[in-house]
Coordinates of C-alpha atoms in Angstrom, one line a residue:
X1 CA 125.7 141.3 129.7
X2 CA 128.1 144.3 129.6
X3 CA 131.3 143.6 131.6
X4 CA 131.9 145.9 134.6
X5 CA 135.4 146.8 135.8
X6 CA 135.7 148.9 139.0
X7 CA 138.6 151.2 139.7
X8 CA 138.6 152.6 143.2
X9 CA 140.9 154.0 145.8
X10 CA 138.9 152.2 148.6
X11 CA 140.4 148.9 149.8
X12 CA 138.4 148.1 152.8
X13 CA 136.8 144.7 153.1
X14 CA 133.2 145.9 153.3
X15 CA 133.6 147.9 150.0
X16 CA 135.0 144.9 148.2
X17 CA 132.1 142.7 149.3
X18 CA 129.6 145.2 148.0
X19 CA 131.5 145.3 144.6
X20 CA 131.4 141.5 144.5
X21 CA 127.6 141.5 145.2
X22 CA 127.2 143.7 142.1
X23 CA 128.7 140.9 139.9
X24 CA 131.7 143.1 139.0
X25 CA 134.0 141.5 136.4
X26 CA 137.1 143.3 137.5
X27 CA 138.3 145.3 140.5
X28 CA 141.4 147.5 140.1
X29 CA 142.9 149.6 142.9
X30 CA 144.2 153.0 142.1
X31 CA 146.7 154.0 141.1
X32 CA 145.8 152.0 138.0
X33 CA 148.3 149.5 136.7
X34 CA 147.9 149.3 132.9
X35 CA 148.9 145.7 132.7
X36 CA 146.5 144.8 135.4
X37 CA 143.8 146.8 133.6
X38 CA 144.5 145.1 130.3
X39 CA 144.3 141.6 131.9
X40 CA 140.9 142.6 133.4
X41 CA 139.6 143.8 130.1
X42 CA 140.8 140.6 128.4
X43 CA 139.1 138.4 131.0
X44 CA 135.9 140.5 130.6
X45 CA 136.1 140.1 126.8
X46 CA 136.5 136.3 127.2
X47 CA 133.3 136.3 129.4
X48 CA 131.4 138.2 126.7
X49 CA 132.6 135.9 124.0
X50 CA 131.7 132.8 126.1
X51 CA 128.2 134.3 126.7
X52 CA 127.8 135.0 123.0
X53 CA 129.0 131.5 122.0
X54 CA 126.8 129.9 124.5
X55 CA 123.8 131.9 123.1
X56 CA 124.7 130.9 119.6
X57 CA 125.1 127.2 120.6
X58 CA 121.7 127.4 122.3
X59 CA 120.1 128.9 119.3
X60 CA 121.8 126.4 117.0
X61 CA 120.7 123.5 119.2
X62 CA 117.1 124.8 119.1
X63 CA 117.3 125.1 115.3
X64 CA 118.8 121.6 115.0
X65 CA 116.1 120.2 117.3
X66 CA 113.4 121.8 115.1
X67 CA 115.1 120.4 112.0
X68 CA 115.4 117.0 113.6
X69 CA 111.7 117.0 114.4
X70 CA 110.8 118.1 110.9
X71 CA 113.1 115.4 109.5
X72 CA 111.6 112.7 111.7
X73 CA 108.1 113.9 110.6
X74 CA 109.2 113.8 106.9
X75 CA 110.8 110.3 107.4
X76 CA 107.6 109.0 109.0
X77 CA 105.5 110.5 106.1
X78 CA 107.8 109.0 103.5
X79 CA 107.7 105.6 105.3
X80 CA 103.9 105.8 105.4
X81 CA 103.8 106.7 101.7
X82 CA 106.2 103.9 100.9
X83 CA 104.1 101.4 102.9
X84 CA 101.0 102.6 101.1
X85 CA 102.8 102.3 97.8
X86 CA 104.0 98.8 98.6
X87 CA 100.4 97.8 99.6
X88 CA 99.1 99.2 96.3
X89 CA 101.8 97.5 94.3
X90 CA 101.1 94.2 96.1
X91 CA 97.4 94.5 95.2
X92 CA 98.3 95.4 91.6
X93 CA 100.6 92.4 91.4
X94 CA 97.9 90.1 92.8
X95 CA 95.4 91.5 90.4
X96 CA 97.7 91.1 87.5
X97 CA 98.5 87.5 88.6
X98 CA 94.8 86.8 89.0
X99 CA 94.1 88.2 85.5
X100 CA 97.1 86.2 84.0
X101 CA 96.0 82.9 85.6
X102 CA 92.2 83.2 85.7
X103 CA 89.6 82.5 83.1
X104 CA 87.6 85.7 82.6
X105 CA 84.3 84.0 81.9
X106 CA 84.1 81.4 84.7
X107 CA 86.5 82.8 87.2
X108 CA 88.4 79.6 87.6
X109 CA 92.1 78.9 86.6
X110 CA 93.1 79.0 82.9
X111 CA 95.5 77.1 80.8
X112 CA 98.5 79.3 81.8
X113 CA 97.8 78.3 85.4
X114 CA 97.6 74.6 84.5
X115 CA 100.9 74.7 82.7
X116 CA 102.6 76.5 85.6
X117 CA 101.1 74.1 88.2
X118 CA 102.1 71.0 86.2
X119 CA 105.8 72.1 86.3
X120 CA 105.9 71.5 90.0
X121 CA 103.2 68.8 90.4
X122 CA 104.2 65.6 92.1
X123 CA 102.4 62.4 90.9
X124 CA 99.7 64.3 89.1
X125 CA 96.3 63.0 88.1
X126 CA 94.8 64.9 85.1
X127 CA 91.3 64.6 83.8
X128 CA 90.2 66.6 80.7
X129 CA 86.5 67.1 80.6
X130 CA 84.9 68.0 77.3
X131 CA 81.2 69.1 76.9
X132 CA 79.8 67.0 74.0
X133 CA 78.2 68.9 71.1
X134 CA 78.8 72.2 72.8
X135 CA 79.3 74.0 69.5
X136 CA 75.8 72.9 68.4
X137 CA 74.3 74.1 71.7
X138 CA 76.1 77.4 71.3
X139 CA 75.0 77.8 67.7
X140 CA 71.4 76.9 68.3
X141 CA 70.8 78.9 71.5
X142 CA 73.4 81.7 71.0
X143 CA 76.5 82.7 72.9
X144 CA 74.6 84.1 75.9
X145 CA 73.1 80.7 76.7
X146 CA 76.4 79.0 75.8
X147 CA 78.3 81.2 78.2
X148 CA 75.6 80.5 80.9
X149 CA 76.2 76.8 80.5
X150 CA 80.0 77.1 80.8
X151 CA 79.6 79.2 83.9
X152 CA 77.2 76.8 85.5
X153 CA 79.2 73.8 84.5
X154 CA 82.3 75.4 86.2
X155 CA 80.2 75.9 89.3
X156 CA 79.1 72.3 89.1
X157 CA 82.6 71.0 88.9
X158 CA 83.8 73.3 91.7
X159 CA 81.0 71.9 93.9
X160 CA 82.0 68.3 93.2
X161 CA 85.7 68.7 93.8
X162 CA 85.3 71.1 96.8
X163 CA 86.6 68.7 99.4
X164 CA 88.9 66.7 97.1
X165 CA 92.0 68.9 97.0
X166 CA 91.6 69.1 93.3
X167 CA 92.3 72.2 91.2
X168 CA 90.0 73.2 88.3
X169 CA 90.9 74.9 85.1
X170 CA 89.2 76.0 81.9
X171 CA 91.6 75.3 79.0
X172 CA 89.5 75.7 76.0
X173 CA 86.0 76.9 74.8
X174 CA 84.2 73.8 76.2
X175 CA 87.2 72.0 77.8
X176 CA 87.9 71.8 81.5
X177 CA 90.8 70.1 83.4
X178 CA 91.0 68.7 86.9
X179 CA 94.4 68.3 88.5
X180 CA 95.2 66.4 91.7
X181 CA 98.7 66.0 93.1
X182 CA 100.0 62.9 94.9
X183 CA 97.4 60.7 93.2
X184 CA 98.6 57.2 93.8
X185 CA 95.3 55.2 93.6
X186 CA 93.9 54.7 90.1
X187 CA 90.7 53.2 91.6
X188 CA 90.0 56.4 93.6
X189 CA 90.6 58.5 90.5
X190 CA 88.3 56.3 88.4
X191 CA 85.5 56.4 91.0
X192 CA 85.8 60.2 91.1
X193 CA 85.3 60.3 87.3
X194 CA 82.3 58.0 87.5
X195 CA 80.8 60.2 90.2
X196 CA 81.2 63.3 87.9
X197 CA 79.5 61.4 85.0
X198 CA 76.7 60.2 87.2
X199 CA 76.0 63.7 88.6
X200 CA 76.1 65.5 85.3
X201 CA 73.4 63.2 84.0
X202 CA 71.2 64.4 86.9
X203 CA 72.2 68.0 86.4
X204 CA 69.9 70.3 84.3
X205 CA 70.6 73.8 83.1
X206 CA 67.8 76.2 83.0
X207 CA 67.8 79.8 81.7
X208 CA 64.6 81.8 81.8
X209 CA 65.3 83.2 78.3
X210 CA 64.7 79.9 76.6
X211 CA 62.1 78.6 79.1
X212 CA 63.1 75.0 79.2
X213 CA 65.9 72.8 80.6
X214 CA 69.1 71.8 78.7
X215 CA 70.8 68.5 79.4
X216 CA 74.5 68.0 78.5
X217 CA 76.8 65.0 78.2
X218 CA 80.5 65.0 78.8
X219 CA 83.5 62.9 77.7
X220 CA 86.6 62.5 80.0
X221 CA 90.1 61.6 79.2
X222 CA 92.4 60.9 82.1
X223 CA 96.0 60.2 82.8
X224 CA 98.0 59.9 86.0
X225 CA 101.5 59.2 87.5
X226 CA 103.4 60.4 84.4
X227 CA 104.4 63.9 85.3
X228 CA 106.0 64.9 82.0
X229 CA 103.3 63.7 79.6
X230 CA 100.1 63.6 81.8
X231 CA 98.3 66.4 80.0
X232 CA 99.2 65.1 76.5
X233 CA 98.3 61.6 77.5
X234 CA 94.9 62.7 78.9
X235 CA 94.3 64.5 75.7
X236 CA 95.0 61.3 73.7
X237 CA 92.7 59.4 76.0
X238 CA 90.0 62.0 75.5
X239 CA 90.3 61.8 71.7
X240 CA 90.1 58.0 71.7
X241 CA 87.1 58.1 74.1
X242 CA 85.2 60.5 71.8
X243 CA 86.1 58.4 68.8
X244 CA 84.8 55.2 70.4
X245 CA 81.9 57.1 72.1
X246 CA 83.0 56.1 75.6
X247 CA 82.0 58.3 78.6
X248 CA 85.6 58.2 79.9
X249 CA 89.0 56.6 79.2
X250 CA 92.2 56.3 81.1
X251 CA 95.5 56.7 79.1
X252 CA 97.5 53.5 78.5
X253 CA 100.6 52.8 76.5
X254 CA 98.3 51.0 74.1
X255 CA 96.7 54.2 73.1
X256 CA 100.0 55.7 72.2
X257 CA 101.0 52.6 70.1
X258 CA 97.6 52.8 68.3
X259 CA 98.2 56.6 67.7
X260 CA 101.7 55.9 66.2
X261 CA 100.2 53.1 64.1
X262 CA 97.5 55.4 62.7
X263 CA 100.1 58.1 61.9
X264 CA 102.3 55.5 60.1
X265 CA 99.2 54.4 58.0
X266 CA 98.5 58.1 57.1
X267 CA 102.1 58.6 56.0
X268 CA 102.0 55.3 54.0
X269 CA 98.9 56.5 52.1
X270 CA 100.6 59.8 51.3

């Protein structure tokens, strides 16, 4: 790309055409005019500069294109890494939530989950189920058999409530809770409790280590339609049912009055 400037004494048309065919950058007739020569050199220099700048721009464009592709690849990689990280964090959060709200032994919901669900429950029905004399069973047969009974009992309750839109929780060593929202029929709730008691009497627990069946009895305290106090009321009903050796009992205001009366007597004696 070296600029070419012809200086010649020939001025015929044929010669000029040949010079043009050689891509001559300048054509100066003799005698040489210095000003004309300088203008030709300046034009040739501009051509060289334009060629150089064009080449630099082309090289820069190629470099930018490579950088852009590298950047796109890096962005895609970062996006993929971020997506993978989000998936991992989501799994971790689910696992942490599961651990926070799940009973480790039975795999059902725990007390934290119950308290959380009660905060938003509408017209809740709560039934607290206590395994009678479980401490004696646990002491006599050992914790392995005791845990086996708790696990099997949780499975038993899960099977019964499977199609009833009821959630199941383990809230204590031998205490389980059933929660149903939008419970508006006491009769339906009572029939469901009767069904549980009937089926538990038919249920036997067998572990090969002891070689014989174990029967268990349960006591149930229930409360419904009082969102704020339903768990506390169900617990009061359970205590009274145990005291009076009833298979189940629904909370009523009478239980609360009797409870307050008993407390007043205790304070009077003190």
